[in-house]
Short mmCIF file of N, CA and C and ligand atoms in Angstrom, two decimals:
data_model
loop_
_atom_site.label_atom_id
_atom_site.label_comp_id
_atom_site.label_asym_id
_atom_site.label_seq_id
_atom_site.Cartn_x
_atom_site.Cartn_y
_atom_site.Cartn_z
N MET A 1 0.96 -1.22 -0.02
CA MET A 1 -0.17 0.14 -0.07
C MET A 1 0.79 1.25 0.02
N GLU A 2 2.13 1.13 0.54
CA GLU A 2 3.00 2.39 0.87
C GLU A 2 3.24 2.66 -0.44
N MET A 3 3.99 1.71 -1.21
CA MET A 3 4.09 1.12 -2.65
C MET A 3 3.29 2.10 -3.63
N LEU A 4 2.11 1.95 -3.31
CA LEU A 4 0.92 2.35 -4.22
C LEU A 4 1.06 3.53 -4.13
N GLN A 5 0.98 4.08 -3.02
CA GLN A 5 1.10 5.85 -2.71
C GLN A 5 2.24 6.12 -3.50
N LEU A 6 3.30 6.05 -3.45
CA LEU A 6 4.56 6.41 -3.89
C LEU A 6 4.28 6.64 -5.42
N ILE A 7 3.64 5.36 -6.09
CA ILE A 7 3.39 5.26 -7.54
C ILE A 7 2.42 6.55 -7.95
N LEU A 8 1.32 6.49 -7.48
CA LEU A 8 0.39 7.29 -7.75
C LEU A 8 0.97 8.74 -7.20
N ASP A 9 1.79 9.09 -6.39
CA ASP A 9 2.37 10.25 -6.01
C ASP A 9 3.33 10.88 -7.03
N GLY A 10 3.84 9.70 -7.83
CA GLY A 10 4.77 9.98 -8.54
C GLY A 10 6.35 10.10 -7.88
N ASP A 11 6.25 9.55 -6.76
CA ASP A 11 7.54 9.66 -5.97
C ASP A 11 8.41 8.51 -5.98
N ALA A 12 7.80 7.48 -6.54
CA ALA A 12 8.66 6.36 -6.68
C ALA A 12 9.97 6.05 -7.75
N THR A 13 10.90 5.56 -7.44
CA THR A 13 11.75 5.18 -8.22
C THR A 13 11.84 4.48 -9.28
N PRO A 14 12.55 4.36 -10.42
CA PRO A 14 12.20 3.41 -11.76
C PRO A 14 12.14 1.99 -11.14
N GLU A 15 12.97 1.81 -10.04
CA GLU A 15 13.07 0.39 -9.75
C GLU A 15 12.16 0.16 -8.87
N GLN A 16 11.28 1.08 -7.98
CA GLN A 16 10.01 0.61 -7.41
C GLN A 16 9.09 0.85 -8.37
N GLN A 17 8.90 1.18 -9.54
CA GLN A 17 7.69 1.15 -10.42
C GLN A 17 7.98 0.05 -11.07
N ASP A 18 9.00 -0.52 -11.52
CA ASP A 18 9.20 -2.04 -12.16
C ASP A 18 8.95 -2.92 -11.25
N GLU A 19 9.02 -2.63 -10.13
CA GLU A 19 8.41 -3.68 -9.04
C GLU A 19 7.22 -3.91 -8.97
N PHE A 20 6.59 -2.77 -9.04
CA PHE A 20 5.26 -2.75 -8.49
C PHE A 20 4.14 -3.24 -9.88
N ARG A 21 4.72 -2.55 -11.15
CA ARG A 21 4.38 -3.27 -12.20
C ARG A 21 4.30 -4.91 -12.17
N ALA A 22 5.45 -5.32 -11.78
CA ALA A 22 5.35 -6.89 -11.86
C ALA A 22 4.64 -7.31 -10.94
N HIS A 23 4.39 -6.58 -9.79
CA HIS A 23 3.34 -7.14 -8.91
C HIS A 23 1.88 -7.27 -9.25
N ILE A 24 1.62 -6.23 -9.53
CA ILE A 24 0.27 -6.17 -10.09
C ILE A 24 -0.27 -7.08 -11.28
N ALA A 25 0.97 -7.34 -12.18
CA ALA A 25 0.48 -8.14 -13.01
C ALA A 25 0.01 -9.44 -12.39
N GLU A 26 0.44 -9.90 -11.23
CA GLU A 26 -0.03 -11.07 -10.85
C GLU A 26 -0.69 -10.90 -9.71
N CYS A 27 -1.01 -9.76 -9.22
CA CYS A 27 -1.82 -9.72 -7.85
C CYS A 27 -2.79 -8.68 -8.14
N MET A 28 -4.17 -9.56 -8.16
CA MET A 28 -5.45 -8.79 -8.80
C MET A 28 -5.84 -7.96 -7.59
N PRO A 29 -5.66 -8.21 -6.28
CA PRO A 29 -6.42 -7.12 -5.50
C PRO A 29 -5.75 -5.82 -5.38
N CYS A 30 -4.09 -5.92 -5.71
CA CYS A 30 -3.49 -4.70 -5.54
C CYS A 30 -3.36 -3.97 -6.89
N PHE A 31 -4.10 -4.65 -8.17
CA PHE A 31 -4.43 -4.18 -9.20
C PHE A 31 -5.52 -3.25 -9.54
N ASN A 32 -6.41 -4.09 -8.91
CA ASN A 32 -7.74 -3.53 -8.58
C ASN A 32 -7.52 -2.07 -7.84
N SER A 33 -6.75 -2.00 -6.59
CA SER A 33 -6.58 -1.15 -5.64
C SER A 33 -6.17 -0.01 -6.66
N TYR A 34 -4.92 -0.26 -7.32
CA TYR A 34 -4.48 0.59 -8.38
C TYR A 34 -5.38 1.27 -9.10
N GLN A 35 -6.35 0.43 -9.84
CA GLN A 35 -6.80 1.00 -10.68
C GLN A 35 -8.12 1.95 -10.25
N LEU A 36 -8.51 1.79 -9.07
CA LEU A 36 -9.47 2.36 -8.35
C LEU A 36 -8.70 3.76 -8.19
N ASP A 37 -7.39 3.74 -7.42
CA ASP A 37 -6.80 4.86 -6.81
C ASP A 37 -6.89 5.89 -8.21
N ASN A 38 -6.34 5.14 -9.32
CA ASN A 38 -6.32 6.05 -10.64
C ASN A 38 -7.49 6.51 -10.64
N ALA A 39 -8.69 5.93 -10.58
CA ALA A 39 -9.80 6.51 -10.85
C ALA A 39 -10.30 7.54 -10.12
N LEU A 40 -9.97 7.44 -8.90
CA LEU A 40 -10.35 8.42 -7.65
C LEU A 40 -9.58 9.83 -8.07
N LYS A 41 -8.29 9.64 -8.42
CA LYS A 41 -7.35 10.91 -8.85
C LYS A 41 -7.95 11.55 -10.16
N GLU A 42 -8.39 10.80 -11.01
CA GLU A 42 -8.96 11.51 -12.11
C GLU A 42 -10.32 12.20 -12.00
N LEU A 43 -10.91 11.65 -11.23
CA LEU A 43 -12.27 12.29 -10.63
C LEU A 43 -12.16 13.67 -9.85
N LEU A 44 -10.81 13.52 -9.08
CA LEU A 44 -10.57 14.51 -8.07
C LEU A 44 -9.89 15.90 -9.31
N LYS A 45 -9.19 15.35 -10.06
CA LYS A 45 -8.68 16.25 -10.98
C LYS A 45 -9.80 17.12 -11.92
N THR A 46 -10.64 16.40 -12.19
CA THR A 46 -11.68 16.87 -12.84
C THR A 46 -12.55 17.76 -11.68
N ARG A 47 -12.68 17.42 -10.83
CA ARG A 47 -13.20 18.60 -9.52
C ARG A 47 -12.53 19.57 -9.86
N CYS A 48 -11.12 19.89 -9.80
CA CYS A 48 -10.18 20.79 -9.64
C CYS A 48 -10.56 21.71 -10.49
N ASN A 49 -10.60 20.94 -11.83
CA ASN A 49 -10.80 21.69 -13.16
C ASN A 49 -12.30 22.59 -13.04
N GLY A 50 -13.19 22.34 -12.31
CA GLY A 50 -14.49 23.13 -12.29
C GLY A 50 -15.29 22.35 -12.83
N LYS A 51 -15.21 21.43 -13.38
CA LYS A 51 -16.33 20.33 -13.91
C LYS A 51 -17.22 19.73 -12.79
N GLY A 52 -16.74 19.11 -11.63
CA GLY A 52 -17.14 18.80 -10.60
C GLY A 52 -17.66 17.42 -10.75
N ALA A 53 -17.12 16.37 -9.72
CA ALA A 53 -17.43 15.13 -9.72
C ALA A 53 -18.71 14.90 -8.63
N PRO A 54 -19.37 13.86 -9.02
CA PRO A 54 -20.54 13.88 -7.78
C PRO A 54 -20.08 13.43 -6.79
N GLN A 55 -20.39 14.12 -5.55
CA GLN A 55 -19.70 13.71 -4.26
C GLN A 55 -19.84 12.02 -4.06
N ALA A 56 -21.12 11.66 -4.28
CA ALA A 56 -21.52 10.28 -3.93
C ALA A 56 -20.50 9.29 -4.60
N LEU A 57 -20.30 9.75 -5.74
CA LEU A 57 -19.36 8.82 -6.67
C LEU A 57 -17.76 8.52 -6.21
N VAL A 58 -17.53 9.88 -5.51
CA VAL A 58 -16.32 9.83 -5.11
C VAL A 58 -15.88 8.99 -3.74
N ASP A 59 -17.42 9.01 -2.63
CA ASP A 59 -17.46 8.50 -1.68
C ASP A 59 -17.32 6.94 -2.27
N LYS A 60 -18.21 6.59 -3.25
CA LYS A 60 -17.95 5.32 -3.56
C LYS A 60 -16.89 4.78 -3.73
N ILE A 61 -16.17 5.43 -4.63
CA ILE A 61 -14.48 5.03 -5.00
C ILE A 61 -13.86 4.56 -3.55
N LYS A 62 -13.80 5.62 -2.83
CA LYS A 62 -13.03 5.62 -1.49
C LYS A 62 -13.13 4.45 -0.60
N MET A 63 -14.54 4.12 -0.68
CA MET A 63 -15.24 2.88 0.05
C MET A 63 -14.58 1.60 -0.40
N GLN A 64 -14.79 1.52 -1.56
CA GLN A 64 -14.06 0.61 -2.39
C GLN A 64 -12.64 0.33 -2.39
N ILE A 65 -11.73 1.51 -2.34
CA ILE A 65 -10.44 1.24 -2.16
C ILE A 65 -10.10 0.49 -0.73
N SER A 66 -10.94 1.48 0.36
CA SER A 66 -10.71 0.74 1.95
C SER A 66 -11.03 -0.43 1.92
N GLN A 67 -11.79 -1.04 1.23
CA GLN A 67 -12.19 -2.39 1.54
C GLN A 67 -11.21 -3.63 1.00
N ILE A 68 -10.48 -2.87 0.27
CA ILE A 68 -9.43 -3.74 -0.44
C ILE A 68 -7.99 -4.23 0.30
N THR A 69 -8.06 -5.42 0.62
CA THR A 69 -6.97 -5.73 1.46
C THR A 69 -5.39 -5.80 0.77
N PRO A 70 -4.74 -5.25 1.59
CA PRO A 70 -3.56 -4.77 0.91
C PRO A 70 -2.60 -6.27 0.50
N HIS A 71 -1.67 -6.17 -0.19
CA HIS A 71 -0.96 -7.78 -0.25
C HIS A 71 0.59 -7.01 -0.02
ZN1 ZN B 1 -0.60 -7.75 -3.81
#
């Protein structure tokens, strides 16, 4: 999960990125978590641009992320 945050924040080293990609290729829970986090990020970005994402949708995605067990 820490690794996921590094990747999403763009703070991971190239080695960490390789390691992470190799891991999510074989680990569905982590892959799903990555996809959801990315979707949430996109939503928040859209919000910041003033288009506005429905709060219910953001909450739904956040809940899905929190339910995923880190590997
Ligand atoms: Zn995993």
